[in-house]
PDB file of C-alpha atoms in Angstrom:
ATOM      1  CA  MET Z   1     144.145  99.630  56.478  1.00  0.00           C
ATOM      2  CA  HIS Z   2     145.575 103.153  55.821  1.00  0.00           C
ATOM      3  CA  LEU Z   3     143.641 106.169  54.340  1.00  0.00           C
ATOM      4  CA  GLU Z   4     145.012 109.344  52.726  1.00  0.00           C
ATOM      5  CA  LEU Z   5     142.413 111.906  52.642  1.00  0.00           C
ATOM      6  CA  PRO Z   6     142.966 115.479  50.978  1.00  0.00           C
ATOM      7  CA  LYS Z   7     144.071 118.050  53.379  1.00  0.00           C
ATOM      8  CA  LEU Z   8     141.770 121.060  52.722  1.00  0.00           C
ATOM      9  CA  PRO Z   9     141.272 124.176  54.896  1.00  0.00           C
ATOM     10  CA  LEU Z  10     137.918 123.957  56.787  1.00  0.00           C
ATOM     11  CA  HIS Z  11     136.101 127.572  56.570  1.00  0.00           C
ATOM     12  CA  SER Z  12     132.900 126.433  58.316  1.00  0.00           C
ATOM     13  CA  LEU Z  13     130.885 123.858  60.226  1.00  0.00           C
ATOM     14  CA  LYS Z  14     129.379 122.721  56.877  1.00  0.00           C
ATOM     15  CA  ASP Z  15     132.884 122.179  55.541  1.00  0.00           C
ATOM     16  CA  PHE Z  16     133.794 120.125  58.499  1.00  0.00           C
ATOM     17  CA  ALA Z  17     130.626 118.069  58.232  1.00  0.00           C
ATOM     18  CA  LYS Z  18     131.547 117.391  54.634  1.00  0.00           C
ATOM     19  CA  HIS Z  19     135.096 116.398  55.378  1.00  0.00           C
ATOM     20  CA  TYR Z  20     133.870 114.149  58.375  1.00  0.00           C
ATOM     21  CA  LEU Z  21     131.362 112.532  56.037  1.00  0.00           C
ATOM     22  CA  MET Z  22     134.228 111.717  53.496  1.00  0.00           C
ATOM     23  CA  ILE Z  23     136.129 110.249  56.130  1.00  0.00           C
ATOM     24  CA  VAL Z  24     133.421 107.993  57.235  1.00  0.00           C
ATOM     25  CA  LEU Z  25     132.518 106.905  53.742  1.00  0.00           C
ATOM     26  CA  SER Z  26     136.083 106.050  52.957  1.00  0.00           C
ATOM     27  CA  ILE Z  27     136.390 104.020  55.992  1.00  0.00           C
ATOM     28  CA  LEU Z  28     133.162 102.197  55.281  1.00  0.00           C
ATOM     29  CA  THR Z  29     134.167 101.575  51.753  1.00  0.00           C
ATOM     30  CA  ALA Z  30     137.475 100.231  52.717  1.00  0.00           C
ATOM     31  CA  LEU Z  31     135.959  98.085  55.276  1.00  0.00           C
ATOM     32  CA  GLY Z  32     133.305  96.798  52.750  1.00  0.00           C
ATOM     33  CA  LEU Z  33     135.771  96.100  50.175  1.00  0.00           C
ATOM     34  CA  GLU Z  34     138.092  94.158  52.790  1.00  0.00           C
ATOM     35  CA  ALA Z  35     135.086  92.203  53.697  1.00  0.00           C
ATOM     36  CA  TRP Z  36     134.150  91.311  50.235  1.00  0.00           C
ATOM     37  CA  ILE Z  37     137.767  90.246  49.356  1.00  0.00           C
ATOM     38  CA  GLU Z  38     137.701  88.089  52.299  1.00  0.00           C
ATOM     39  CA  HIS Z  39     134.415  86.545  51.566  1.00  0.00           C
ATOM     40  CA  VAL Z  40     135.570  85.618  48.000  1.00  0.00           C
ATOM     41  CA  HIS Z  41     138.608  84.200  49.465  1.00  0.00           C
ATOM     42  CA  HIS Z  42     136.785  82.020  51.893  1.00  0.00           C
ATOM     43  CA  ALA Z  43     134.232  81.042  49.098  1.00  0.00           C
ATOM     44  CA  ARG Z  44     137.093  79.847  46.731  1.00  0.00           C
ATOM     45  CA  ALA Z  45     138.864  78.041  49.625  1.00  0.00           C
ATOM     46  CA  ALA Z  46     135.619  76.304  50.540  1.00  0.00           C
ATOM     47  CA  ALA Z  47     134.896  75.260  46.821  1.00  0.00           C
ATOM     48  CA  THR Z  48     138.487  73.988  46.323  1.00  0.00           C
ATOM     49  CA  ALA Z  49     138.144  71.984  49.425  1.00  0.00           C
ATOM     50  CA  SER Z  50     134.852  70.629  48.584  1.00  0.00           C
ATOM     51  CA  ARG Z  51     136.047  69.675  45.106  1.00  0.00           C
ATOM     52  CA  ARG Z  52     139.113  67.690  46.464  1.00  0.00           C
ATOM     53  CA  MET Z  53     136.841  65.931  49.144  1.00  0.00           C
ATOM     54  CA  ASP Z  54     134.363  65.103  46.365  1.00  0.00           C
ATOM     55  CA  GLU Z  55     137.136  63.476  44.362  1.00  0.00           C
ATOM     56  CA  GLU Z  56     138.720  61.708  47.225  1.00  0.00           C
ATOM     57  CA  LEU Z  57     135.387  60.280  48.437  1.00  0.00           C
ATOM     58  CA  ARG Z  58     134.318  59.255  45.077  1.00  0.00           C
ATOM     59  CA  ALA Z  59     137.579  57.319  44.629  1.00  0.00           C
ATOM     60  CA  ALA Z  60     137.119  55.829  48.173  1.00  0.00           C
ATOM     61  CA  LEU Z  61     133.462  54.695  47.199  1.00  0.00           C
ATOM     62  CA  ASP Z  62     134.761  53.143  43.995  1.00  0.00           C
ATOM     63  CA  ASN Z  63     137.467  51.200  45.948  1.00  0.00           C
ATOM     64  CA  ILE Z  64     134.819  49.979  48.422  1.00  0.00           C
ATOM     65  CA  ARG Z  65     132.627  48.800  45.403  1.00  0.00           C
ATOM     66  CA  ASP Z  66     135.592  47.104  43.700  1.00  0.00           C
ATOM     67  CA  ALA Z  67     136.383  45.408  47.011  1.00  0.00           C
ATOM     68  CA  GLU Z  68     132.879  44.273  47.453  1.00  0.00           C
ATOM     69  CA  ALA Z  69     132.695  42.768  44.201  1.00  0.00           C
ATOM     70  CA  ASN Z  70     135.859  40.858  44.671  1.00  0.00           C
ATOM     71  CA  ASP Z  71     134.741  39.617  48.048  1.00  0.00           C
ATOM     72  CA  ARG Z  72     131.369  38.447  46.698  1.00  0.00           C
ATOM     73  CA  ARG Z  73     133.353  36.270  43.975  1.00  0.00           C
ATOM     74  CA  THR Z  74     135.377  34.908  46.843  1.00  0.00           C
ATOM     75  CA  LEU Z  75     132.368  34.217  49.045  1.00  0.00           C
ATOM     76  CA  ALA Z  76     130.438  32.535  46.215  1.00  0.00           C
ATOM     77  CA  ARG Z  77     133.285  30.097  45.683  1.00  0.00           C
ATOM     78  CA  LEU Z  78     133.702  29.284  49.470  1.00  0.00           C
ATOM     79  CA  GLN Z  79     129.879  28.751  49.612  1.00  0.00           C
ATOM     80  CA  ALA Z  80     129.980  26.300  46.631  1.00  0.00           C
ATOM     81  CA  LEU Z  81     132.662  24.354  48.229  1.00  0.00           C
ATOM     82  CA  ASP Z  82     130.514  24.356  51.464  1.00  0.00           C
ATOM     83  CA  ALA Z  83     127.614  23.094  49.704  1.00  0.00           C
ATOM     84  CA  THR Z  84     129.561  20.176  48.159  1.00  0.00           C
ATOM     85  CA  VAL Z  85     131.000  19.100  51.594  1.00  0.00           C
ATOM     86  CA  VAL Z  86     127.459  19.482  53.169  1.00  0.00           C
ATOM     87  CA  ALA Z  87     125.927  17.273  50.552  1.00  0.00           C
ATOM     88  CA  ASP Z  88     128.599  14.578  50.934  1.00  0.00           C
ATOM     89  CA  LEU Z  89     128.248  14.488  54.679  1.00  0.00           C
ATOM     90  CA  ALA Z  90     124.453  14.417  54.335  1.00  0.00           C
ATOM     91  CA  ALA Z  91     124.712  11.525  51.981  1.00  0.00           C
ATOM     92  CA  ASP Z  92     127.101   9.644  54.562  1.00  0.00           C
ATOM     93  CA  LEU Z  93     130.026   9.511  52.073  1.00  0.00           C
ATOM     94  CA  ASP Z  94     133.211   8.117  53.626  1.00  0.00           C
ATOM     95  CA  ALA Z  95     135.975  10.495  54.351  1.00  0.00           C
ATOM     96  CA  ALA Z  96     138.084   9.269  51.331  1.00  0.00           C
ATOM     97  CA  ALA Z  97     135.008  10.264  49.051  1.00  0.00           C
ATOM     98  CA  VAL Z  98     134.669  13.592  50.459  1.00  0.00           C
ATOM     99  CA  ASN Z  99     138.347  14.190  50.265  1.00  0.00           C
ATOM    100  CA  ARG Z 100     138.277  13.657  46.707  1.00  0.00           C
ATOM    101  CA  HIS Z 101     135.551  16.270  45.956  1.00  0.00           C
ATOM    102  CA  ILE Z 102     137.624  18.609  48.205  1.00  0.00           C
ATOM    103  CA  GLU Z 103     140.612  17.833  46.326  1.00  0.00           C
ATOM    104  CA  ALA Z 104     138.940  18.767  43.021  1.00  0.00           C
ATOM    105  CA  ARG Z 105     138.137  22.304  44.351  1.00  0.00           C
ATOM    106  CA  LYS Z 106     141.026  22.970  46.612  1.00  0.00           C
ATOM    107  CA  ASP Z 107     141.979  26.093  44.637  1.00  0.00           C
ATOM    108  CA  ASP Z 108     138.751  27.525  46.053  1.00  0.00           C
ATOM    109  CA  TYR Z 109     140.035  27.198  49.574  1.00  0.00           C
ATOM    110  CA  GLN Z 110     141.343  30.842  49.697  1.00  0.00           C
ATOM    111  CA  LEU Z 111     140.396  33.751  51.968  1.00  0.00           C
ATOM    112  CA  ASP Z 112     140.879  36.395  49.049  1.00  0.00           C
ATOM    113  CA  VAL Z 113     139.634  39.316  51.029  1.00  0.00           C
ATOM    114  CA  ASN Z 114     140.152  42.747  49.184  1.00  0.00           C
ATOM    115  CA  TRP Z 115     140.323  45.640  51.623  1.00  0.00           C
ATOM    116  CA  PRO Z 116     139.847  49.039  50.067  1.00  0.00           C
ATOM    117  CA  VAL Z 117     142.275  52.037  49.967  1.00  0.00           C
ATOM    118  CA  LEU Z 118     140.514  54.925  51.930  1.00  0.00           C
ATOM    119  CA  PRO Z 119     142.338  58.168  51.437  1.00  0.00           C
ATOM    120  CA  THR Z 120     141.800  60.998  53.597  1.00  0.00           C
ATOM    121  CA  ASP Z 121     144.356  63.668  52.366  1.00  0.00           C
ATOM    122  CA  ALA Z 122     141.649  66.148  51.171  1.00  0.00           C
ATOM    123  CA  TRP Z 123     140.046  66.256  54.576  1.00  0.00           C
ATOM    124  CA  ASP Z 124     143.394  66.607  56.478  1.00  0.00           C
ATOM    125  CA  VAL Z 125     144.358  69.606  54.242  1.00  0.00           C
ATOM    126  CA  ALA Z 126     140.940  71.222  54.798  1.00  0.00           C
ATOM    127  CA  VAL Z 127     141.394  70.843  58.500  1.00  0.00           C
ATOM    128  CA  ALA Z 128     144.970  72.181  58.216  1.00  0.00           C
ATOM    129  CA  ASP Z 129     144.183  75.318  56.248  1.00  0.00           C
ATOM    130  CA  GLN Z 130     140.746  75.809  57.975  1.00  0.00           C
ATOM    131  CA  SER Z 131     138.764  75.863  54.861  1.00  0.00           C
ATOM    132  CA  LEU Z 132     136.472  73.384  56.463  1.00  0.00           C
ATOM    133  CA  GLY Z 133     135.008  76.303  58.590  1.00  0.00           C
ATOM    134  CA  TRP Z 134     133.939  78.178  55.340  1.00  0.00           C
ATOM    135  CA  ILE Z 135     131.962  75.149  54.001  1.00  0.00           C
ATOM    136  CA  ASP Z 136     128.193  75.098  54.260  1.00  0.00           C
ATOM    137  CA  ALA Z 137     127.012  73.533  57.362  1.00  0.00           C
ATOM    138  CA  ASP Z 138     124.949  70.803  55.929  1.00  0.00           C
ATOM    139  CA  ALA Z 139     127.612  69.700  53.351  1.00  0.00           C
ATOM    140  CA  LEU Z 140     130.165  69.790  56.224  1.00  0.00           C
ATOM    141  CA  GLN Z 141     128.088  67.412  58.304  1.00  0.00           C
ATOM    142  CA  ARG Z 142     127.875  64.928  55.289  1.00  0.00           C
ATOM    143  CA  TYR Z 143     131.714  65.163  54.724  1.00  0.00           C
ATOM    144  CA  SER Z 144     132.417  64.648  58.473  1.00  0.00           C
ATOM    145  CA  SER Z 145     130.033  61.630  58.483  1.00  0.00           C
ATOM    146  CA  ALA Z 146     131.747  60.170  55.285  1.00  0.00           C
ATOM    147  CA  TYR Z 147     135.203  60.505  56.628  1.00  0.00           C
ATOM    148  CA  THR Z 148     134.199  59.422  60.085  1.00  0.00           C
ATOM    149  CA  ALA Z 149     132.816  56.157  58.474  1.00  0.00           C
ATOM    150  CA  GLU Z 150     135.979  55.773  56.597  1.00  0.00           C
ATOM    151  CA  ARG Z 151     138.100  55.788  59.760  1.00  0.00           C
ATOM    152  CA  VAL Z 152     135.697  53.306  61.451  1.00  0.00           C
ATOM    153  CA  LEU Z 153     135.893  50.836  58.642  1.00  0.00           C
ATOM    154  CA  ASP Z 154     139.827  51.190  58.374  1.00  0.00           C
ATOM    155  CA  GLY Z 155     140.185  50.517  61.982  1.00  0.00           C
ATOM    156  CA  TRP Z 156     137.697  47.580  61.964  1.00  0.00           C
ATOM    157  CA  LEU Z 157     139.420  46.070  59.042  1.00  0.00           C
ATOM    158  CA  GLN Z 158     142.935  46.389  60.702  1.00  0.00           C
ATOM    159  CA  HIS Z 159     141.934  45.110  63.988  1.00  0.00           C
ATOM    160  CA  ASP Z 160     138.589  43.108  64.189  1.00  0.00           C
ATOM    161  CA  ALA Z 161     137.926  41.815  60.726  1.00  0.00           C
ATOM    162  CA  THR Z 162     139.667  38.467  61.345  1.00  0.00           C
ATOM    163  CA  LEU Z 163     138.766  37.878  64.930  1.00  0.00           C
ATOM    164  CA  VAL Z 164     136.402  34.997  63.938  1.00  0.00           C
ATOM    165  CA  LEU Z 165     139.189  33.060  62.222  1.00  0.00           C
ATOM    166  CA  ASP Z 166     141.418  30.320  63.777  1.00  0.00           C
ATOM    167  CA  ALA Z 167     144.296  31.269  61.668  1.00  0.00           C
ATOM    168  CA  PRO Z 168     146.663  28.381  62.793  1.00  0.00           C
ATOM    169  CA  HIS Z 169     144.053  25.834  61.857  1.00  0.00           C
ATOM    170  CA  LEU Z 170     143.288  27.650  58.450  1.00  0.00           C
ATOM    171  CA  VAL Z 171     147.054  27.510  57.598  1.00  0.00           C
ATOM    172  CA  ASP Z 172     147.341  23.924  58.676  1.00  0.00           C
ATOM    173  CA  THR Z 173     144.362  22.884  56.410  1.00  0.00           C
ATOM    174  CA  TYR Z 174     145.571  24.887  53.443  1.00  0.00           C
ATOM    175  CA  THR Z 175     149.047  23.225  53.662  1.00  0.00           C
ATOM    176  CA  ASP Z 176     147.516  19.862  53.865  1.00  0.00           C
ATOM    177  CA  LEU Z 177     145.408  20.442  50.738  1.00  0.00           C
ATOM    178  CA  GLN Z 178     148.518  21.862  48.932  1.00  0.00           C
ATOM    179  CA  LEU Z 179     150.483  18.691  49.789  1.00  0.00           C
ATOM    180  CA  ASP Z 180     147.456  16.474  48.756  1.00  0.00           C
ATOM    181  CA  ARG Z 181     147.018  15.114  52.269  1.00  0.00           C
ATOM    182  CA  PRO Z 182     143.690  14.288  53.505  1.00  0.00           C
ATOM    183  CA  VAL Z 183     141.688  16.441  55.798  1.00  0.00           C
ATOM    184  CA  ASP Z 184     138.863  15.727  58.283  1.00  0.00           C
ATOM    185  CA  PRO Z 185     135.860  16.701  56.440  1.00  0.00           C
ATOM    186  CA  ARG Z 186     133.870  18.118  59.513  1.00  0.00           C
ATOM    187  CA  ALA Z 187     136.886  20.136  60.626  1.00  0.00           C
ATOM    188  CA  PHE Z 188     137.376  21.269  57.127  1.00  0.00           C
ATOM    189  CA  LEU Z 189     133.693  22.381  57.103  1.00  0.00           C
ATOM    190  CA  HIS Z 190     134.275  24.246  60.256  1.00  0.00           C
ATOM    191  CA  THR Z 191     137.133  26.434  58.758  1.00  0.00           C
ATOM    192  CA  LEU Z 192     134.961  27.143  55.603  1.00  0.00           C
ATOM    193  CA  ARG Z 193     132.334  28.578  57.824  1.00  0.00           C
ATOM    194  CA  GLN Z 194     134.898  30.751  59.787  1.00  0.00           C
ATOM    195  CA  MET Z 195     135.912  32.140  56.339  1.00  0.00           C
ATOM    196  CA  GLU Z 196     132.350  32.567  55.128  1.00  0.00           C
ATOM    197  CA  MET Z 197     131.594  34.389  58.257  1.00  0.00           C
ATOM    198  CA  ALA Z 198     134.583  36.781  57.996  1.00  0.00           C
ATOM    199  CA  LEU Z 199     133.712  37.602  54.474  1.00  0.00           C
ATOM    200  CA  ASN Z 200     130.066  38.343  55.289  1.00  0.00           C
ATOM    201  CA  SER Z 201     131.011  40.650  57.850  1.00  0.00           C
ATOM    202  CA  VAL Z 202     133.384  42.486  55.785  1.00  0.00           C
ATOM    203  CA  LEU Z 203     130.881  42.725  53.057  1.00  0.00           C
ATOM    204  CA  SER Z 204     128.303  44.081  55.621  1.00  0.00           C
ATOM    205  CA  HIS Z 205     130.805  46.730  56.808  1.00  0.00           C
ATOM    206  CA  LEU Z 206     131.767  47.788  53.369  1.00  0.00           C
ATOM    207  CA  GLN Z 207     128.151  48.325  52.422  1.00  0.00           C
ATOM    208  CA  GLY Z 208     127.333  50.354  55.507  1.00  0.00           C
ATOM    209  CA  THR Z 209     130.432  52.546  54.883  1.00  0.00           C
ATOM    210  CA  ALA Z 210     129.224  53.009  51.284  1.00  0.00           C
ATOM    211  CA  ARG Z 211     125.852  54.124  52.358  1.00  0.00           C
ATOM    212  CA  ARG Z 212     127.418  56.890  54.527  1.00  0.00           C
ATOM    213  CA  ILE Z 213     129.705  58.185  51.945  1.00  0.00           C
ATOM    214  CA  ALA Z 214     127.411  58.429  49.056  1.00  0.00           C
ATOM    215  CA  PRO Z 215     125.152  61.232  50.407  1.00  0.00           C
ATOM    216  CA  ALA Z 216     128.206  63.453  50.808  1.00  0.00           C
ATOM    217  CA  LEU Z 217     128.857  63.402  46.988  1.00  0.00           C
ATOM    218  CA  PRO Z 218     127.181  66.000  44.367  1.00  0.00           C
ATOM    219  CA  GLY Z 219     124.147  64.672  42.740  1.00  0.00           C
ATOM    220  CA  ALA Z 220     123.436  62.144  45.503  1.00  0.00           C
ATOM    221  CA  ALA Z 221     119.831  62.174  47.122  1.00  0.00           C
ATOM    222  CA  GLY Z 222     120.365  64.789  49.938  1.00  0.00           C
ATOM    223  CA  GLY Z 223     123.822  65.708  48.789  1.00  0.00           C
ATOM    224  CA  HIS Z 224     125.126  69.045  48.036  1.00  0.00           C
ATOM    225  CA  PRO Z 225     125.445  70.537  44.508  1.00  0.00           C
ATOM    226  CA  PRO Z 226     128.744  70.359  42.576  1.00  0.00           C
ATOM    227  CA  ALA Z 227     131.390  72.944  43.914  1.00  0.00           C
ATOM    228  CA  ALA Z 228     131.780  75.845  41.659  1.00  0.00           C
ATOM    229  CA  ALA Z 229     135.156  75.956  39.751  1.00  0.00           C
TER     230      ALA Z 229
END
């Protein structure tokens, strides 16, 4: 900050006091203007970051809901096949009869799990340019919770979602069905239950993540107002 004040001759203490006061007022004005400009810059940066994160989290939430709808359809098909096999076993049908029913619905024997895309670019940019520090504390807490939930879900989907599955057995069973070879009904039911358990676990995690993302969005209960343009 550099100030150029008029150089006037000082003839009295009163002139000196006036001159000194001019200097002080000029400095205070410059400091106030600088602070105001910085405040406006921070407010705009915070609004831009909030708007980008709102858009990104809304897209993530839509992806989660789409994945949930797909996984529910897959689970419903597996449960229907499960019910058929259980009814056959309860009726003491022989393996050949059970296999005929399985063969008729073999296309439903698929673990069609849809995992959502969970982008974090807007959050990463806000961290890099430090605009997170200028966002309202309550809104920042909700954003942080939402993105943490995304990272936890993404890690779980990549590493733990399929732990309940006996993958080699599933592949063998699927291959036998595609070759029209008979399968052991009880062993087949065991693989069905594994697939259903995996899907139920995925659905539970998707729902939990959606519940943590939703409050961060404008208009949600407890959410923040829309960012200014």
